[in-house]
């Protein structure tokens, strides 16, 4: 039987498939945050490390189930289209004649310029 990728894609469009995707993504993000916390706080206690490492495994999947139980309309198309982080709504926001897209562009430009200047100062010091 040949591999049919459409069957897998159709599975991820179902509520259990969306649950799996959300659980994996939330677990990955929380694992990155936990790893950063462990390095920042220099945690070396094995017992505490074990507690921190179990958080990304248990909490995101359970949190998604609890959220679905509290708000069953979460995966409805209406709810998704009215999401808070709907990019079309963010880009359409106008404040004193400036659009949200322009604000995002200016923020990216400024952060890029700050990064370039910050990284070029040591190079310029070494040249002179």
Short mmCIF file of N, CA, C and O in Angstrom, two decimals:
data_model
loop_
_atom_site.label_atom_id
_atom_site.label_comp_id
_atom_site.label_asym_id
_atom_site.label_seq_id
_atom_site.Cartn_x
_atom_site.Cartn_y
_atom_site.Cartn_z
N UNK A 1 0.84 -1.17 0.00
CA UNK A 1 0.00 0.00 0.00
C UNK A 1 0.89 1.24 0.00
O UNK A 1 1.75 1.40 0.86
N UNK A 2 0.71 2.14 -0.96
CA UNK A 2 1.56 3.33 -1.02
C UNK A 2 1.23 4.32 0.10
O UNK A 2 0.12 4.33 0.64
N UNK A 3 2.21 5.13 0.44
CA UNK A 3 2.04 6.13 1.49
C UNK A 3 1.13 7.23 0.98
O UNK A 3 1.32 7.78 -0.09
N UNK A 4 0.11 7.55 1.77
CA UNK A 4 -0.83 8.60 1.39
C UNK A 4 -0.74 9.72 2.43
O UNK A 4 -1.29 9.60 3.53
N UNK A 5 -0.06 10.79 2.07
CA UNK A 5 0.11 11.91 2.99
C UNK A 5 -1.18 12.64 3.28
O UNK A 5 -1.31 13.30 4.31
N UNK A 6 -2.15 12.54 2.38
CA UNK A 6 -3.43 13.22 2.60
C UNK A 6 -4.16 12.68 3.82
O UNK A 6 -4.86 13.42 4.50
N UNK A 7 -4.02 11.39 4.08
CA UNK A 7 -4.68 10.80 5.24
C UNK A 7 -4.13 11.43 6.52
O UNK A 7 -4.88 11.78 7.43
N UNK A 8 -2.82 11.61 6.57
CA UNK A 8 -2.20 12.21 7.75
C UNK A 8 -2.63 13.67 7.88
O UNK A 8 -2.98 14.13 8.97
N UNK A 9 -2.64 14.41 6.78
CA UNK A 9 -3.05 15.81 6.83
C UNK A 9 -4.51 15.94 7.25
O UNK A 9 -4.87 16.85 8.01
N UNK A 10 -5.37 15.04 6.77
CA UNK A 10 -6.77 15.08 7.17
C UNK A 10 -6.94 14.76 8.65
O UNK A 10 -7.83 15.30 9.30
N UNK A 11 -6.07 13.89 9.18
CA UNK A 11 -6.14 13.60 10.62
C UNK A 11 -5.84 14.85 11.43
O UNK A 11 -6.48 15.10 12.45
N UNK A 12 -4.86 15.66 11.00
CA UNK A 12 -4.51 16.86 11.75
C UNK A 12 -5.55 17.96 11.65
O UNK A 12 -5.48 18.94 12.36
N UNK A 13 -6.52 17.82 10.77
CA UNK A 13 -7.63 18.77 10.70
C UNK A 13 -8.77 18.39 11.63
O UNK A 13 -9.69 19.17 11.82
N UNK A 14 -8.70 17.23 12.25
CA UNK A 14 -9.74 16.80 13.19
C UNK A 14 -9.39 17.33 14.59
O UNK A 14 -8.24 17.69 14.85
N UNK A 15 -10.36 17.39 15.50
CA UNK A 15 -10.06 17.86 16.87
C UNK A 15 -8.95 17.09 17.58
O UNK A 15 -8.08 17.71 18.19
N UNK A 16 -8.89 15.74 17.49
CA UNK A 16 -7.74 15.07 18.13
C UNK A 16 -6.41 15.44 17.49
O UNK A 16 -5.39 15.57 18.17
N UNK A 17 -6.40 15.64 16.18
CA UNK A 17 -5.17 16.03 15.51
C UNK A 17 -4.71 17.41 15.93
O UNK A 17 -3.52 17.65 16.16
N UNK A 18 -5.67 18.34 16.04
CA UNK A 18 -5.33 19.68 16.51
C UNK A 18 -4.83 19.63 17.94
O UNK A 18 -3.91 20.36 18.32
N UNK A 19 -5.41 18.78 18.75
CA UNK A 19 -4.98 18.62 20.14
C UNK A 19 -3.53 18.13 20.19
O UNK A 19 -2.72 18.64 20.97
N UNK A 20 -3.19 17.17 19.34
CA UNK A 20 -1.83 16.65 19.31
C UNK A 20 -0.85 17.74 18.89
O UNK A 20 0.20 17.93 19.51
N UNK A 21 -1.19 18.50 17.85
CA UNK A 21 -0.31 19.57 17.38
C UNK A 21 -0.13 20.62 18.47
O UNK A 21 1.00 21.03 18.77
N UNK A 22 -1.22 21.06 19.09
CA UNK A 22 -1.12 22.06 20.14
C UNK A 22 -0.32 21.54 21.32
O UNK A 22 0.50 22.27 21.89
N UNK A 23 -0.54 20.29 21.70
CA UNK A 23 0.20 19.72 22.82
C UNK A 23 1.69 19.67 22.55
O UNK A 23 2.51 20.02 23.42
N UNK A 24 2.07 19.27 21.35
CA UNK A 24 3.49 19.18 21.00
C UNK A 24 4.12 20.57 20.95
O UNK A 24 5.21 20.80 21.49
N UNK A 25 3.43 21.53 20.34
CA UNK A 25 3.98 22.88 20.25
C UNK A 25 4.10 23.52 21.63
O UNK A 25 5.14 24.10 21.97
N UNK A 26 3.06 23.39 22.45
CA UNK A 26 3.13 23.96 23.80
C UNK A 26 4.22 23.28 24.63
O UNK A 26 4.91 23.94 25.41
N UNK A 27 4.38 21.98 24.48
CA UNK A 27 5.43 21.27 25.20
C UNK A 27 6.82 21.73 24.76
O UNK A 27 7.72 21.91 25.58
N UNK A 28 7.00 21.94 23.46
CA UNK A 28 8.29 22.39 22.96
C UNK A 28 8.62 23.79 23.48
O UNK A 28 9.74 24.05 23.92
N UNK A 29 7.64 24.67 23.44
CA UNK A 29 7.87 26.03 23.94
C UNK A 29 8.17 26.01 25.43
O UNK A 29 9.10 26.68 25.90
N UNK A 30 7.41 25.25 26.20
CA UNK A 30 7.66 25.21 27.63
C UNK A 30 9.00 24.54 27.95
O UNK A 30 9.68 24.93 28.90
N UNK A 31 9.42 23.58 27.15
CA UNK A 31 10.74 22.96 27.35
C UNK A 31 11.85 23.98 27.12
O UNK A 31 12.85 24.00 27.87
N UNK A 32 11.71 24.83 26.12
CA UNK A 32 12.71 25.86 25.86
C UNK A 32 12.75 26.85 27.02
O UNK A 32 13.84 27.23 27.49
N UNK A 33 11.58 27.24 27.52
CA UNK A 33 11.54 28.18 28.64
C UNK A 33 12.15 27.55 29.89
O UNK A 33 12.95 28.18 30.59
N UNK A 34 11.82 26.30 30.15
CA UNK A 34 12.36 25.60 31.33
C UNK A 34 13.88 25.47 31.22
O UNK A 34 14.61 25.70 32.19
N UNK A 35 14.39 25.13 30.04
CA UNK A 35 15.83 24.99 29.85
C UNK A 35 16.53 26.34 30.10
O UNK A 35 17.58 26.39 30.72
N UNK A 36 15.92 27.42 29.64
CA UNK A 36 16.48 28.75 29.87
C UNK A 36 16.48 29.08 31.35
O UNK A 36 17.46 29.64 31.87
N UNK A 37 15.41 28.74 32.05
CA UNK A 37 15.34 29.00 33.49
C UNK A 37 16.42 28.22 34.22
O UNK A 37 17.10 28.75 35.11
N UNK A 38 16.60 26.95 33.86
CA UNK A 38 17.61 26.12 34.52
C UNK A 38 19.00 26.69 34.32
O UNK A 38 19.80 26.76 35.26
N UNK A 39 19.32 27.15 33.10
CA UNK A 39 20.64 27.73 32.84
C UNK A 39 20.79 29.07 33.54
O UNK A 39 21.86 29.37 34.07
N UNK A 40 19.74 29.89 33.53
CA UNK A 40 19.84 31.22 34.13
C UNK A 40 20.02 31.13 35.63
O UNK A 40 20.85 31.85 36.20
N UNK A 41 19.26 30.29 36.29
CA UNK A 41 19.34 30.18 37.73
C UNK A 41 20.42 29.20 38.19
O UNK A 41 20.60 29.02 39.38
N UNK A 42 21.09 28.56 37.26
CA UNK A 42 22.16 27.61 37.55
C UNK A 42 21.69 26.54 38.56
O UNK A 42 22.28 26.33 39.60
N UNK A 43 20.61 25.88 38.20
CA UNK A 43 20.01 24.86 39.06
C UNK A 43 20.77 23.55 38.85
O UNK A 43 20.93 23.08 37.74
N UNK A 44 21.22 22.96 39.97
CA UNK A 44 21.98 21.71 39.85
C UNK A 44 21.40 20.60 40.72
O UNK A 44 21.88 19.47 40.65
N UNK A 45 20.40 20.87 41.52
CA UNK A 45 19.79 19.85 42.36
C UNK A 45 19.03 18.85 41.49
O UNK A 45 18.13 19.23 40.74
N UNK A 46 19.38 17.56 41.57
CA UNK A 46 18.70 16.56 40.73
C UNK A 46 17.19 16.50 40.98
O UNK A 46 16.41 16.32 40.04
N UNK A 47 16.79 16.68 42.22
CA UNK A 47 15.36 16.63 42.54
C UNK A 47 14.61 17.80 41.89
O UNK A 47 13.55 17.64 41.31
N UNK A 48 15.19 18.98 41.98
CA UNK A 48 14.58 20.15 41.38
C UNK A 48 14.61 20.08 39.86
O UNK A 48 13.65 20.47 39.19
N UNK A 49 15.70 19.56 39.30
CA UNK A 49 15.79 19.38 37.85
C UNK A 49 14.70 18.43 37.35
O UNK A 49 14.08 18.68 36.31
N UNK A 50 14.46 17.36 38.09
CA UNK A 50 13.42 16.42 37.69
C UNK A 50 12.04 17.08 37.72
O UNK A 50 11.24 16.87 36.81
N UNK A 51 11.80 17.92 38.71
CA UNK A 51 10.51 18.62 38.78
C UNK A 51 10.37 19.57 37.59
O UNK A 51 9.30 19.67 37.00
N UNK A 52 11.44 20.26 37.26
CA UNK A 52 11.38 21.18 36.13
C UNK A 52 11.21 20.45 34.81
O UNK A 52 10.51 20.92 33.92
N UNK A 53 11.85 19.30 34.66
CA UNK A 53 11.77 18.56 33.39
C UNK A 53 10.42 17.88 33.18
O UNK A 53 10.06 17.56 32.05
N UNK A 54 9.67 17.65 34.26
CA UNK A 54 8.37 17.01 34.11
C UNK A 54 7.30 18.01 33.69
O UNK A 54 6.27 17.64 33.12
N UNK A 55 7.55 19.31 33.93
CA UNK A 55 6.56 20.34 33.60
C UNK A 55 6.19 20.33 32.11
O UNK A 55 5.00 20.30 31.77
N UNK A 56 7.15 20.36 31.16
CA UNK A 56 6.75 20.38 29.76
C UNK A 56 6.09 19.10 29.28
O UNK A 56 5.44 19.08 28.25
N UNK A 57 6.25 18.02 30.04
CA UNK A 57 5.65 16.76 29.63
C UNK A 57 4.18 16.69 30.05
O UNK A 57 3.33 16.23 29.29
N UNK A 58 3.88 17.17 31.25
CA UNK A 58 2.54 16.99 31.79
C UNK A 58 1.63 18.20 31.60
O UNK A 58 0.48 18.06 31.18
N UNK A 59 2.11 19.40 31.88
CA UNK A 59 1.22 20.56 31.92
C UNK A 59 0.60 20.96 30.59
O UNK A 59 -0.61 21.21 30.56
N UNK A 60 1.32 21.06 29.48
CA UNK A 60 0.65 21.51 28.24
C UNK A 60 -0.48 20.59 27.78
O UNK A 60 -1.57 21.09 27.50
N UNK A 61 -0.29 19.28 27.72
CA UNK A 61 -1.44 18.45 27.30
C UNK A 61 -2.63 18.54 28.26
O UNK A 61 -3.77 18.62 27.83
N UNK A 62 -2.36 18.56 29.57
CA UNK A 62 -3.46 18.68 30.53
C UNK A 62 -4.11 20.05 30.46
O UNK A 62 -5.33 20.18 30.60
N UNK A 63 -3.31 21.09 30.24
CA UNK A 63 -3.85 22.43 30.14
C UNK A 63 -4.79 22.58 28.95
O UNK A 63 -5.83 23.24 29.04
N UNK A 64 -4.43 21.97 27.84
CA UNK A 64 -5.29 22.04 26.65
C UNK A 64 -6.61 21.32 26.90
O UNK A 64 -7.68 21.82 26.54
N UNK A 65 -6.57 20.16 27.54
CA UNK A 65 -7.79 19.43 27.86
C UNK A 65 -8.68 20.26 28.79
O UNK A 65 -9.88 20.39 28.56
N UNK A 66 -8.09 20.85 29.82
CA UNK A 66 -8.87 21.67 30.74
C UNK A 66 -9.47 22.88 30.02
O UNK A 66 -10.61 23.26 30.27
N UNK A 67 -8.71 23.48 29.13
CA UNK A 67 -9.22 24.64 28.42
C UNK A 67 -10.38 24.26 27.51
O UNK A 67 -11.36 24.99 27.41
N UNK A 68 -10.27 23.11 26.84
CA UNK A 68 -11.38 22.64 26.00
C UNK A 68 -12.61 22.33 26.85
O UNK A 68 -13.74 22.55 26.41
N UNK A 69 -12.42 21.80 28.05
CA UNK A 69 -13.56 21.53 28.92
C UNK A 69 -14.22 22.82 29.39
O UNK A 69 -15.44 22.90 29.50
N UNK A 70 -13.41 23.84 29.67
CA UNK A 70 -13.96 25.12 30.11
C UNK A 70 -14.57 25.91 28.96
O UNK A 70 -15.51 26.67 29.16
N UNK A 71 -14.01 25.78 27.76
CA UNK A 71 -14.48 26.55 26.62
C UNK A 71 -14.54 25.65 25.39
O UNK A 71 -13.62 25.62 24.58
N UNK A 72 -15.64 24.89 25.20
CA UNK A 72 -15.73 23.95 24.08
C UNK A 72 -15.73 24.61 22.70
O UNK A 72 -15.43 23.97 21.71
N UNK A 73 -16.07 25.89 22.63
CA UNK A 73 -16.12 26.55 21.32
C UNK A 73 -14.75 27.02 20.85
O UNK A 73 -14.66 27.75 19.88
N UNK A 74 -13.71 26.58 21.52
CA UNK A 74 -12.36 27.06 21.20
C UNK A 74 -11.96 26.76 19.76
O UNK A 74 -11.32 27.57 19.11
N UNK A 75 -12.31 25.62 19.25
CA UNK A 75 -11.87 25.24 17.90
C UNK A 75 -12.90 25.59 16.83
O UNK A 75 -12.75 25.16 15.70
N UNK A 76 -13.91 26.36 17.16
CA UNK A 76 -14.91 26.71 16.16
C UNK A 76 -14.31 27.71 15.17
O UNK A 76 -13.47 28.53 15.54
N UNK A 77 -14.72 27.68 13.92
CA UNK A 77 -14.17 28.60 12.92
C UNK A 77 -14.41 30.07 13.28
O UNK A 77 -13.56 30.92 13.02
N UNK A 78 -15.56 30.36 13.91
CA UNK A 78 -15.83 31.73 14.31
C UNK A 78 -14.82 32.21 15.34
O UNK A 78 -14.32 33.33 15.28
N UNK A 79 -14.51 31.36 16.29
CA UNK A 79 -13.57 31.71 17.35
C UNK A 79 -12.17 31.89 16.78
O UNK A 79 -11.45 32.80 17.17
N UNK A 80 -11.79 31.01 15.87
CA UNK A 80 -10.46 31.11 15.27
C UNK A 80 -10.34 32.38 14.45
O UNK A 80 -9.31 33.07 14.50
N UNK A 81 -11.38 32.74 13.70
CA UNK A 81 -11.31 33.94 12.87
C UNK A 81 -11.31 35.21 13.70
O UNK A 81 -10.85 36.25 13.24
N UNK A 82 -11.85 35.15 14.91
CA UNK A 82 -11.86 36.32 15.78
C UNK A 82 -10.76 36.27 16.83
O UNK A 82 -10.84 36.95 17.85
N UNK A 83 -9.73 35.50 16.59
CA UNK A 83 -8.66 35.33 17.56
C UNK A 83 -7.97 36.67 17.85
O UNK A 83 -7.91 37.56 17.01
N UNK A 84 -7.45 36.76 19.04
CA UNK A 84 -6.81 38.00 19.46
C UNK A 84 -5.59 38.31 18.60
O UNK A 84 -5.33 39.45 18.25
N UNK A 85 -4.84 37.29 18.24
CA UNK A 85 -3.63 37.50 17.46
C UNK A 85 -3.85 37.27 15.98
O UNK A 85 -2.97 36.79 15.27
N UNK A 86 -5.02 37.62 15.49
CA UNK A 86 -5.30 37.54 14.07
C UNK A 86 -4.48 38.61 13.36
O UNK A 86 -4.66 39.80 13.60
N UNK A 87 -3.56 38.23 12.52
CA UNK A 87 -2.59 39.16 11.93
C UNK A 87 -3.28 40.23 11.10
O UNK A 87 -2.82 41.37 11.05
N UNK A 88 -4.39 39.90 10.45
CA UNK A 88 -5.09 40.90 9.65
C UNK A 88 -5.64 42.01 10.53
O UNK A 88 -5.62 43.18 10.14
N UNK A 89 -6.12 41.66 11.71
CA UNK A 89 -6.63 42.68 12.63
C UNK A 89 -5.50 43.54 13.15
O UNK A 89 -5.65 44.75 13.32
N UNK A 90 -4.36 42.95 13.44
CA UNK A 90 -3.23 43.72 13.95
C UNK A 90 -2.72 44.68 12.88
O UNK A 90 -2.43 45.84 13.16
N UNK A 91 -2.62 44.21 11.66
CA UNK A 91 -2.11 45.07 10.59
C UNK A 91 -3.10 46.18 10.23
O UNK A 91 -2.70 47.21 9.70
N UNK A 92 -4.38 45.97 10.50
CA UNK A 92 -5.39 46.96 10.14
C UNK A 92 -5.59 48.03 11.21
O UNK A 92 -6.28 49.01 10.98
N UNK A 93 -4.99 47.86 12.37
CA UNK A 93 -5.14 48.85 13.44
C UNK A 93 -4.52 50.16 13.00
O UNK A 93 -3.41 50.21 12.48
N UNK A 94 -5.25 51.25 13.21
CA UNK A 94 -4.76 52.59 12.88
C UNK A 94 -4.64 53.39 14.17
O UNK A 94 -5.56 53.42 14.98
N UNK A 95 -3.49 54.02 14.37
CA UNK A 95 -3.30 54.90 15.52
C UNK A 95 -2.64 56.17 15.02
O UNK A 95 -1.48 56.15 14.57
N UNK A 96 -3.38 57.27 15.08
CA UNK A 96 -2.90 58.57 14.61
C UNK A 96 -2.36 58.49 13.19
O UNK A 96 -1.31 59.03 12.86
N UNK A 97 -3.06 57.77 12.33
CA UNK A 97 -2.70 57.67 10.92
C UNK A 97 -1.60 56.67 10.61
O UNK A 97 -1.17 56.55 9.47
N UNK A 98 -1.11 55.94 11.61
CA UNK A 98 -0.05 54.95 11.38
C UNK A 98 -0.66 53.57 11.56
O UNK A 98 -1.32 53.28 12.55
N UNK A 99 -0.44 52.69 10.58
CA UNK A 99 -1.02 51.35 10.63
C UNK A 99 -0.19 50.42 11.52
O UNK A 99 0.99 50.68 11.80
N UNK A 100 -0.82 49.34 11.94
CA UNK A 100 -0.12 48.35 12.76
C UNK A 100 1.06 47.73 12.03
O UNK A 100 2.09 47.43 12.63
N UNK A 101 0.89 47.52 10.72
CA UNK A 101 1.98 46.96 9.93
C UNK A 101 3.19 47.88 9.90
O UNK A 101 4.34 47.42 9.96
N UNK A 102 2.95 49.18 9.84
CA UNK A 102 4.05 50.13 9.83
C UNK A 102 4.77 50.15 11.19
O UNK A 102 5.99 50.23 11.25
N UNK A 103 4.00 50.02 12.27
CA UNK A 103 4.61 49.97 13.60
C UNK A 103 5.49 48.73 13.73
O UNK A 103 6.60 48.80 14.26
N UNK A 104 5.00 47.59 13.24
CA UNK A 104 5.80 46.36 13.28
C UNK A 104 7.06 46.53 12.44
O UNK A 104 8.15 46.12 12.85
N UNK A 105 6.93 47.12 11.26
CA UNK A 105 8.09 47.35 10.39
C UNK A 105 9.11 48.27 11.05
O UNK A 105 10.32 47.99 11.01
N UNK A 106 8.66 49.34 11.66
CA UNK A 106 9.56 50.28 12.34
C UNK A 106 10.26 49.58 13.52
O UNK A 106 11.47 49.75 13.72
N UNK A 107 9.51 48.78 14.27
CA UNK A 107 10.10 48.05 15.40
C UNK A 107 11.18 47.09 14.92
O UNK A 107 12.27 47.01 15.50
N UNK A 108 10.91 46.35 13.85
CA UNK A 108 11.91 45.43 13.30
C UNK A 108 13.13 46.19 12.79
O UNK A 108 14.28 45.76 13.01
N UNK A 109 12.91 47.33 12.12
CA UNK A 109 14.02 48.12 11.61
C UNK A 109 14.89 48.65 12.75
O UNK A 109 16.12 48.55 12.70
N UNK A 110 14.24 49.20 13.79
CA UNK A 110 15.00 49.74 14.91
C UNK A 110 15.78 48.65 15.65
O UNK A 110 16.95 48.85 16.02
N UNK A 111 15.17 47.49 15.87
CA UNK A 111 15.88 46.42 16.56
C UNK A 111 17.03 45.89 15.70
O UNK A 111 18.10 45.55 16.24
N UNK A 112 16.86 45.87 14.39
CA UNK A 112 17.95 45.46 13.51
C UNK A 112 19.10 46.46 13.57
O UNK A 112 20.27 46.06 13.66
N UNK A 113 18.77 47.74 13.55
CA UNK A 113 19.82 48.76 13.60
C UNK A 113 20.56 48.73 14.94
O UNK A 113 21.78 48.84 14.98
N UNK A 114 19.82 48.55 16.03
CA UNK A 114 20.47 48.45 17.34
C UNK A 114 21.39 47.25 17.39
O UNK A 114 22.52 47.33 17.90
N UNK A 115 20.96 46.12 16.85
CA UNK A 115 21.80 44.92 16.83
C UNK A 115 23.06 45.15 16.01
O UNK A 115 24.16 44.79 16.43
N UNK A 116 22.91 45.76 14.83
CA UNK A 116 24.08 46.00 13.96
C UNK A 116 25.06 46.93 14.65
O UNK A 116 26.28 46.68 14.65
N UNK A 117 24.57 48.00 15.24
CA UNK A 117 25.46 48.95 15.93
C UNK A 117 26.13 48.27 17.12
O UNK A 117 27.34 48.41 17.33
N UNK A 118 25.36 47.51 17.89
CA UNK A 118 25.89 46.83 19.06
C UNK A 118 26.99 45.83 18.69
O UNK A 118 27.99 45.69 19.39
N UNK A 119 26.82 45.14 17.58
CA UNK A 119 27.80 44.14 17.17
C UNK A 119 28.99 44.77 16.43
O UNK A 119 30.05 44.17 16.36
N UNK A 120 28.81 45.95 15.87
CA UNK A 120 29.91 46.56 15.12
C UNK A 120 30.84 47.38 16.01
O UNK A 120 31.97 47.65 15.62
N UNK A 121 30.42 47.77 17.20
CA UNK A 121 31.28 48.57 18.09
C UNK A 121 32.56 47.81 18.45
O UNK A 121 33.66 48.38 18.33
N UNK A 122 32.52 46.54 18.86
CA UNK A 122 33.77 45.83 19.15
C UNK A 122 34.68 45.69 17.92
O UNK A 122 35.90 45.76 18.03
N UNK A 123 34.08 45.52 16.76
CA UNK A 123 34.87 45.39 15.53
C UNK A 123 35.59 46.70 15.24
O UNK A 123 36.78 46.73 14.92
N UNK A 124 34.88 47.81 15.37
CA UNK A 124 35.48 49.11 15.14
C UNK A 124 36.57 49.40 16.16
O UNK A 124 37.64 49.94 15.82
N UNK A 125 36.37 49.02 17.43
CA UNK A 125 37.39 49.21 18.46
C UNK A 125 38.65 48.43 18.12
O UNK A 125 39.76 48.91 18.34
N UNK A 126 38.50 47.21 17.60
CA UNK A 126 39.66 46.39 17.27
C UNK A 126 40.39 46.93 16.04
O UNK A 126 41.61 46.72 15.92
N UNK A 127 39.67 47.58 15.14
CA UNK A 127 40.33 48.15 13.95
C UNK A 127 41.21 49.32 14.35
O UNK A 127 42.32 49.47 13.86
N UNK A 128 40.68 50.17 15.21
CA UNK A 128 41.44 51.36 15.61
C UNK A 128 42.15 51.10 16.89
O UNK A 128 42.54 51.78 17.67
#
